[in-house]
Amino acid sequence: MTTRQGIGETLKDAIRDAARWYAVLNAPDVTPANQRGWQQWLADAPEHRLAWREVERVQDSLQRVPGRLAAPALQRATLTRRQVLTRLGMVAVAAPVGALTWQLAPWERWRAQYVTGIGEQRKLVLADGSQLMLNTDTRVDTDYNPRHRLIRLHDGEILVQSAPDPRRPSRPLLVDTPEGRIQALGTRFTVRREAGQTRVTVLADTVRVTSANHPDGRLVQQGEEIRFTAGDLPPTRPAPAGAASWAGGKLMVVDMPLRALLAELGRYRRGLLACSDAVAGLRVSGTFPLADTDRALSVITEAFPLRQRRLTDYWVTLLPV
């Protein structure tokens, strides 16, 4: 029988392994075999995916650390079971002395002007009348000056409803992420940032997306989305149904694999939400409440031959009946 202490030790071991894999994948001599090994490790156990998700959450900070420092930084993390299972929004990192300037970066992120916690949403009206909605676990700053109306999205997801600029000459309304810039052209759109990628979905009218490597940019029209990185600005594609349903407090999905659905629901709750490989490919369609993810899980298990295994309220796995 697995004890509670054993569960905590397993998670701490997974965090250490995730740190090692991060260092390997960021080394200059990384090989395809390394990539395959990491993918196999990720698929081997749900706690591996939890640990890697935590690495992704602090990726912005880790990108400021040389690969050779990333592993020691995470390996020195002091992670109690309570911290791992109830404070999953941030890994406690004790950086080596040589990385003290980097160590400050995570705290800078939490000093953003507007912040939402996990499961929290927030509506704002900006100085020009534009409306901004922050989704779960989001950090945003704004900078309105005579040159521009600027929203900086550090992490998370926002819905922007642009308004005409009351000042003359009119200033552009911009959204910046570390991957690039989105310029609103009288429009309504969402921007989501995670794991070094920005996703833009246009709900009305048009936006222009640019990046350092693609200054000419690309227009994204109503009903389209684009997912881009700092180095890649690919063609647009049709936006999925219900792309902004979260703004109404619900998650609407059509034919979504169960594992992907649980990853989305997991953004709105603390802890690990996973499923076994045997049921990961089940296709799910429906609308699920974001303010009550336990109810959403109950709906899923009632609709499919699934059961819940709960090690704690913060570690839930769906299994076949």
Tab-separated table of C-alpha atoms in Angstrom:
chain	number	residue	atom	x	y	z
A	1	MET	CA	0.000	0.000	0.000
A	2	THR	CA	1.339	3.451	-0.907
A	3	THR	CA	1.607	5.765	2.083
A	4	ARG	CA	1.003	9.499	1.933
A	5	GLN	CA	4.675	10.029	2.628
A	6	GLY	CA	5.481	7.713	-0.292
A	7	ILE	CA	3.288	9.745	-2.619
A	8	GLY	CA	5.148	12.919	-1.657
A	9	GLU	CA	8.520	11.237	-2.193
A	10	THR	CA	7.396	10.002	-5.632
A	11	LEU	CA	6.472	13.533	-6.665
A	12	LYS	CA	9.743	14.957	-5.394
A	13	ASP	CA	11.629	12.318	-7.349
A	14	ALA	CA	9.653	13.259	-10.455
A	15	ILE	CA	10.529	16.940	-9.971
A	16	ARG	CA	14.223	16.020	-9.784
A	17	ASP	CA	13.914	13.899	-12.929
A	18	ALA	CA	12.085	16.730	-14.711
A	19	ALA	CA	14.961	19.063	-13.830
A	20	ARG	CA	17.468	16.642	-15.317
A	21	TRP	CA	15.426	16.294	-18.506
A	22	TYR	CA	15.162	20.064	-18.777
A	23	ALA	CA	18.941	20.358	-18.642
A	24	VAL	CA	19.336	17.600	-21.249
A	25	LEU	CA	16.819	19.122	-23.662
A	26	ASN	CA	18.416	22.561	-23.394
A	27	ALA	CA	21.976	21.328	-23.899
A	28	PRO	CA	23.623	22.269	-27.224
A	29	ASP	CA	24.313	18.582	-28.016
A	30	VAL	CA	20.750	17.331	-27.498
A	31	THR	CA	19.951	14.427	-29.830
A	32	PRO	CA	16.775	12.849	-31.276
A	33	ALA	CA	17.399	9.936	-28.905
A	34	ASN	CA	17.274	12.385	-25.978
A	35	GLN	CA	13.951	13.701	-27.265
A	36	ARG	CA	12.534	10.181	-27.540
A	37	GLY	CA	13.787	9.321	-24.073
A	38	TRP	CA	12.114	12.396	-22.604
A	39	GLN	CA	8.826	11.589	-24.370
A	40	GLN	CA	8.925	8.028	-23.022
A	41	TRP	CA	9.643	9.282	-19.507
A	42	LEU	CA	6.749	11.729	-19.799
A	43	ALA	CA	4.362	8.946	-20.848
A	44	ASP	CA	5.489	6.504	-18.160
A	45	ALA	CA	3.607	7.953	-15.177
A	46	PRO	CA	1.106	10.704	-14.327
A	47	GLU	CA	3.469	12.202	-11.745
A	48	HIS	CA	6.009	12.717	-14.541
A	49	ARG	CA	3.478	14.807	-16.446
A	50	LEU	CA	2.679	16.763	-13.264
A	51	ALA	CA	6.361	17.462	-12.684
A	52	TRP	CA	6.910	18.557	-16.268
A	53	ARG	CA	3.865	20.817	-16.117
A	54	GLU	CA	5.507	22.575	-13.185
A	55	VAL	CA	8.667	23.039	-15.237
A	56	GLU	CA	6.536	24.561	-17.999
A	57	ARG	CA	4.859	26.906	-15.519
A	58	VAL	CA	8.191	28.454	-14.648
A	59	GLN	CA	9.659	28.139	-18.132
A	60	ASP	CA	9.907	31.885	-18.524
A	61	SER	CA	12.192	31.981	-15.515
A	62	LEU	CA	14.138	28.873	-16.452
A	63	GLN	CA	14.842	30.283	-19.912
A	64	ARG	CA	16.912	32.947	-18.180
A	65	VAL	CA	19.137	30.273	-16.644
A	66	PRO	CA	21.841	28.425	-18.634
A	67	GLY	CA	20.977	24.766	-19.105
A	68	ARG	CA	23.820	23.698	-16.800
A	69	LEU	CA	22.227	25.709	-13.966
A	70	ALA	CA	18.633	24.654	-14.513
A	71	ALA	CA	18.996	21.179	-13.029
A	72	PRO	CA	20.813	22.277	-9.842
A	73	ALA	CA	18.230	25.001	-9.341
A	74	LEU	CA	15.308	22.606	-9.431
A	75	GLN	CA	17.149	19.817	-7.652
A	76	ARG	CA	17.609	22.132	-4.685
A	77	ALA	CA	13.872	22.769	-4.513
A	78	THR	CA	12.364	22.071	-1.106
A	79	LEU	CA	9.014	20.542	-1.973
A	80	THR	CA	6.886	19.240	0.867
A	81	ARG	CA	3.860	17.143	0.046
A	82	ARG	CA	1.581	20.037	0.930
A	83	GLN	CA	3.478	22.417	-1.342
A	84	VAL	CA	3.378	19.968	-4.226
A	85	LEU	CA	-0.276	19.042	-3.877
A	86	THR	CA	-1.840	22.315	-2.771
A	87	ARG	CA	0.443	25.038	-4.100
A	88	LEU	CA	1.011	23.759	-7.604
A	89	GLY	CA	0.942	27.219	-9.117
A	90	MET	CA	4.687	27.684	-8.533
A	91	VAL	CA	7.729	25.505	-7.862
A	92	ALA	CA	9.779	26.718	-4.894
A	93	VAL	CA	13.206	27.265	-6.423
A	94	ALA	CA	16.409	27.902	-4.528
A	95	ALA	CA	18.867	29.151	-7.138
A	96	PRO	CA	22.603	28.710	-6.871
A	97	VAL	CA	24.634	31.762	-5.901
A	98	GLY	CA	25.737	32.233	-9.505
A	99	ALA	CA	22.121	32.791	-10.585
A	100	LEU	CA	20.957	35.357	-8.047
A	101	THR	CA	19.932	37.847	-10.736
A	102	TRP	CA	17.767	35.148	-12.314
A	103	GLN	CA	16.273	34.214	-8.956
A	104	LEU	CA	14.458	37.538	-8.822
A	105	ALA	CA	12.596	36.915	-12.081
A	106	PRO	CA	9.744	34.706	-10.725
A	107	TRP	CA	8.869	37.314	-8.132
A	108	GLU	CA	8.761	40.011	-10.815
A	109	ARG	CA	6.092	37.985	-12.582
A	110	TRP	CA	3.889	38.012	-9.475
A	111	ARG	CA	4.231	41.801	-9.253
A	112	ALA	CA	2.226	42.257	-12.451
A	113	GLN	CA	-0.434	44.953	-12.440
A	114	TYR	CA	-3.340	42.523	-12.825
A	115	VAL	CA	-3.178	38.921	-11.610
A	116	THR	CA	-5.644	36.043	-11.331
A	117	GLY	CA	-5.123	32.870	-9.345
A	118	ILE	CA	-5.884	29.343	-10.439
A	119	GLY	CA	-9.617	29.077	-11.104
A	120	GLU	CA	-10.138	32.854	-10.886
A	121	GLN	CA	-11.406	35.148	-13.652
A	122	ARG	CA	-11.477	38.953	-13.663
A	123	LYS	CA	-13.137	41.618	-15.855
A	124	LEU	CA	-11.587	45.053	-16.382
A	125	VAL	CA	-12.497	48.209	-18.277
A	126	LEU	CA	-9.363	50.011	-19.445
A	127	ALA	CA	-8.804	53.767	-19.670
A	128	ASP	CA	-9.918	53.955	-23.318
A	129	GLY	CA	-13.085	51.928	-22.750
A	130	SER	CA	-11.615	48.667	-24.073
A	131	GLN	CA	-12.705	45.620	-22.095
A	132	LEU	CA	-10.239	43.057	-20.820
A	133	MET	CA	-11.063	39.717	-19.224
A	134	LEU	CA	-8.390	37.663	-17.498
A	135	ASN	CA	-8.754	33.906	-17.418
A	136	THR	CA	-7.329	31.547	-14.814
A	137	ASP	CA	-3.701	31.940	-13.663
A	138	THR	CA	-2.976	35.073	-15.716
A	139	ARG	CA	-0.578	38.015	-15.299
A	140	VAL	CA	-0.981	41.269	-17.235
A	141	ASP	CA	0.456	44.790	-17.278
A	142	THR	CA	-0.850	47.809	-19.200
A	143	ASP	CA	1.022	50.814	-20.557
A	144	TYR	CA	-1.099	53.648	-21.959
A	145	ASN	CA	0.916	56.621	-23.191
A	146	PRO	CA	0.762	59.160	-26.065
A	147	ARG	CA	2.253	56.608	-28.490
A	148	HIS	CA	0.223	53.478	-27.866
A	149	ARG	CA	-2.267	51.536	-25.791
A	150	LEU	CA	-0.302	48.472	-24.726
A	151	ILE	CA	-1.293	45.294	-22.871
A	152	ARG	CA	1.542	42.969	-21.832
A	153	LEU	CA	0.516	39.347	-21.316
A	154	HIS	CA	3.173	37.553	-19.269
A	155	ASP	CA	1.287	34.280	-18.802
A	156	GLY	CA	-2.222	32.932	-19.032
A	157	GLU	CA	-5.106	34.017	-21.241
A	158	ILE	CA	-7.074	37.185	-21.954
A	159	LEU	CA	-10.113	38.249	-23.951
A	160	VAL	CA	-9.829	41.726	-25.490
A	161	GLN	CA	-12.776	43.795	-26.746
A	162	SER	CA	-11.164	46.835	-28.311
A	163	ALA	CA	-12.764	50.276	-28.222
A	164	PRO	CA	-12.035	53.314	-30.442
A	165	ASP	CA	-9.308	55.469	-29.000
A	166	PRO	CA	-10.827	58.679	-27.520
A	167	ARG	CA	-7.552	60.528	-28.127
A	168	ARG	CA	-6.373	62.099	-31.369
A	169	PRO	CA	-4.329	61.099	-33.151
A	170	SER	CA	-5.581	57.588	-32.559
A	171	ARG	CA	-3.119	55.253	-30.828
A	172	PRO	CA	-2.791	51.570	-31.769
A	173	LEU	CA	-4.095	48.978	-29.324
A	174	LEU	CA	-1.396	46.326	-28.896
A	175	VAL	CA	-0.935	43.092	-26.982
A	176	ASP	CA	2.674	42.029	-26.393
A	177	THR	CA	3.879	38.588	-25.359
A	178	PRO	CA	7.482	37.358	-25.298
A	179	GLU	CA	6.763	35.683	-28.651
A	180	GLY	CA	5.515	38.734	-30.543
A	181	ARG	CA	2.941	41.489	-30.910
A	182	ILE	CA	-0.778	41.507	-31.739
A	183	GLN	CA	-2.344	44.704	-33.067
A	184	ALA	CA	-6.101	45.054	-32.796
A	185	LEU	CA	-7.838	46.387	-35.878
A	186	GLY	CA	-11.171	47.177	-34.221
A	187	THR	CA	-11.793	43.680	-32.978
A	188	ARG	CA	-12.549	41.066	-30.338
A	189	PHE	CA	-9.987	38.334	-29.767
A	190	THR	CA	-8.316	36.065	-27.235
A	191	VAL	CA	-4.604	35.661	-26.539
A	192	ARG	CA	-3.245	32.684	-24.632
A	193	ARG	CA	0.360	32.170	-23.639
A	194	GLU	CA	1.964	29.036	-22.245
A	195	ALA	CA	5.129	26.968	-22.700
A	196	GLY	CA	6.854	29.456	-24.979
A	197	GLN	CA	3.955	29.718	-27.420
A	198	THR	CA	1.261	32.339	-28.049
A	199	ARG	CA	-2.177	31.450	-29.417
A	200	VAL	CA	-4.409	34.154	-30.899
A	201	THR	CA	-8.058	33.488	-31.756
A	202	VAL	CA	-10.071	36.181	-33.537
A	203	LEU	CA	-13.768	36.363	-32.661
A	204	ALA	CA	-14.615	39.494	-34.652
A	205	ASP	CA	-12.865	41.520	-37.357
A	206	THR	CA	-9.069	41.238	-37.731
A	207	VAL	CA	-5.737	41.421	-35.917
A	208	ARG	CA	-2.172	41.658	-37.187
A	209	VAL	CA	0.454	39.421	-35.603
A	210	THR	CA	4.182	40.191	-35.863
A	211	SER	CA	7.338	38.824	-34.279
A	212	ALA	CA	11.020	39.728	-34.238
A	213	ASN	CA	11.757	37.270	-37.045
A	214	HIS	CA	8.612	38.161	-39.018
A	215	PRO	CA	8.218	41.967	-38.905
A	216	ASP	CA	5.812	41.984	-41.862
A	217	GLY	CA	3.470	39.865	-39.823
A	218	ARG	CA	0.318	38.032	-40.698
A	219	LEU	CA	-3.353	39.033	-40.676
A	220	VAL	CA	-5.684	36.820	-38.672
A	221	GLN	CA	-9.344	37.097	-39.626
A	222	GLN	CA	-12.550	36.375	-37.749
A	223	GLY	CA	-12.959	32.646	-37.152
A	224	GLU	CA	-9.213	31.974	-37.443
A	225	GLU	CA	-6.444	31.300	-34.960
A	226	ILE	CA	-2.674	31.240	-35.053
A	227	ARG	CA	-0.168	29.612	-32.717
A	228	PHE	CA	3.293	31.093	-32.969
A	229	THR	CA	6.668	31.254	-31.271
A	230	ALA	CA	9.363	33.912	-31.375
A	231	GLY	CA	10.962	32.145	-34.325
A	232	ASP	CA	7.949	30.759	-36.206
A	233	LEU	CA	4.843	32.494	-37.545
A	234	PRO	CA	2.890	29.731	-39.318
A	235	PRO	CA	-0.262	30.079	-41.428
A	236	THR	CA	-3.582	30.582	-39.698
A	237	ARG	CA	-6.109	27.800	-39.268
A	238	PRO	CA	-9.816	27.603	-38.397
A	239	ALA	CA	-10.523	28.396	-34.766
A	240	PRO	CA	-12.018	25.543	-32.743
A	241	ALA	CA	-15.639	25.719	-31.663
A	242	GLY	CA	-16.113	27.347	-28.277
A	243	ALA	CA	-12.669	28.969	-28.291
A	244	ALA	CA	-13.846	31.757	-25.968
A	245	SER	CA	-16.503	29.828	-24.047
A	246	TRP	CA	-14.375	30.202	-20.914
A	247	ALA	CA	-15.399	33.862	-20.770
A	248	GLY	CA	-18.920	32.663	-19.962
A	249	GLY	CA	-17.681	30.411	-17.186
A	250	LYS	CA	-17.963	27.217	-19.233
A	251	LEU	CA	-15.714	25.039	-21.357
A	252	MET	CA	-17.362	23.955	-24.602
A	253	VAL	CA	-15.615	21.199	-26.525
A	254	VAL	CA	-16.396	19.213	-29.651
A	255	ASP	CA	-14.847	15.794	-30.197
A	256	MET	CA	-11.924	16.520	-27.857
A	257	PRO	CA	-9.734	13.642	-26.601
A	258	LEU	CA	-10.283	12.985	-22.917
A	259	ARG	CA	-6.657	13.652	-22.001
A	260	ALA	CA	-6.771	17.059	-23.712
A	261	LEU	CA	-10.078	17.879	-21.993
A	262	LEU	CA	-8.634	17.037	-18.577
A	263	ALA	CA	-5.615	19.222	-19.320
A	264	GLU	CA	-7.984	22.129	-20.005
A	265	LEU	CA	-10.067	21.511	-16.889
A	266	GLY	CA	-6.831	21.150	-14.920
A	267	ARG	CA	-6.010	24.797	-15.602
A	268	TYR	CA	-8.907	25.756	-13.305
A	269	ARG	CA	-8.007	23.658	-10.274
A	270	ARG	CA	-4.955	22.910	-8.174
A	271	GLY	CA	-3.356	19.507	-8.383
A	272	LEU	CA	-3.054	16.701	-10.897
A	273	LEU	CA	-5.961	15.774	-13.160
A	274	ALA	CA	-5.098	12.837	-15.397
A	275	CYS	CA	-6.392	9.649	-17.000
A	276	SER	CA	-4.999	6.256	-17.879
A	277	ASP	CA	-3.679	5.617	-21.365
A	278	ALA	CA	-6.507	3.137	-21.890
A	279	VAL	CA	-9.114	5.928	-21.980
A	280	ALA	CA	-6.991	8.920	-23.033
A	281	GLY	CA	-8.327	8.853	-26.594
A	282	LEU	CA	-12.040	8.895	-25.739
A	283	ARG	CA	-13.699	11.675	-27.736
A	284	VAL	CA	-15.814	14.026	-25.659
A	285	SER	CA	-18.282	16.726	-26.685
A	286	GLY	CA	-20.179	18.919	-24.275
A	287	THR	CA	-20.204	21.975	-22.041
A	288	PHE	CA	-18.607	21.851	-18.602
A	289	PRO	CA	-18.681	24.328	-15.686
A	290	LEU	CA	-15.305	25.877	-14.906
A	291	ALA	CA	-16.253	27.088	-11.432
A	292	ASP	CA	-17.013	23.500	-10.353
A	293	THR	CA	-14.556	21.135	-11.975
A	294	ASP	CA	-15.604	18.322	-9.630
A	295	ARG	CA	-19.071	18.562	-11.148
A	296	ALA	CA	-17.513	18.486	-14.602
A	297	LEU	CA	-15.684	15.281	-13.680
A	298	SER	CA	-18.922	13.757	-12.427
A	299	VAL	CA	-20.637	14.570	-15.728
A	300	ILE	CA	-17.796	12.904	-17.648
A	301	THR	CA	-17.822	9.751	-15.529
A	302	GLU	CA	-21.602	9.511	-15.816
A	303	ALA	CA	-21.463	9.780	-19.606
A	304	PHE	CA	-18.637	7.257	-20.090
A	305	PRO	CA	-17.668	3.954	-18.465
A	306	LEU	CA	-15.144	5.702	-16.229
A	307	ARG	CA	-14.391	5.917	-12.532
A	308	GLN	CA	-12.416	8.365	-10.442
A	309	ARG	CA	-9.429	7.404	-8.345
A	310	ARG	CA	-8.650	10.088	-5.773
A	311	LEU	CA	-5.437	9.926	-3.780
A	312	THR	CA	-6.333	13.356	-2.411
A	313	ASP	CA	-8.626	16.120	-3.658
A	314	TYR	CA	-5.555	17.349	-5.517
A	315	TRP	CA	-4.690	14.116	-7.340
A	316	VAL	CA	-7.530	12.692	-9.445
A	317	THR	CA	-7.181	10.072	-12.175
A	318	LEU	CA	-9.930	8.769	-14.464
A	319	LEU	CA	-9.776	5.027	-15.127
A	320	PRO	CA	-11.926	2.558	-17.084
A	321	VAL	CA	-14.678	0.886	-15.075
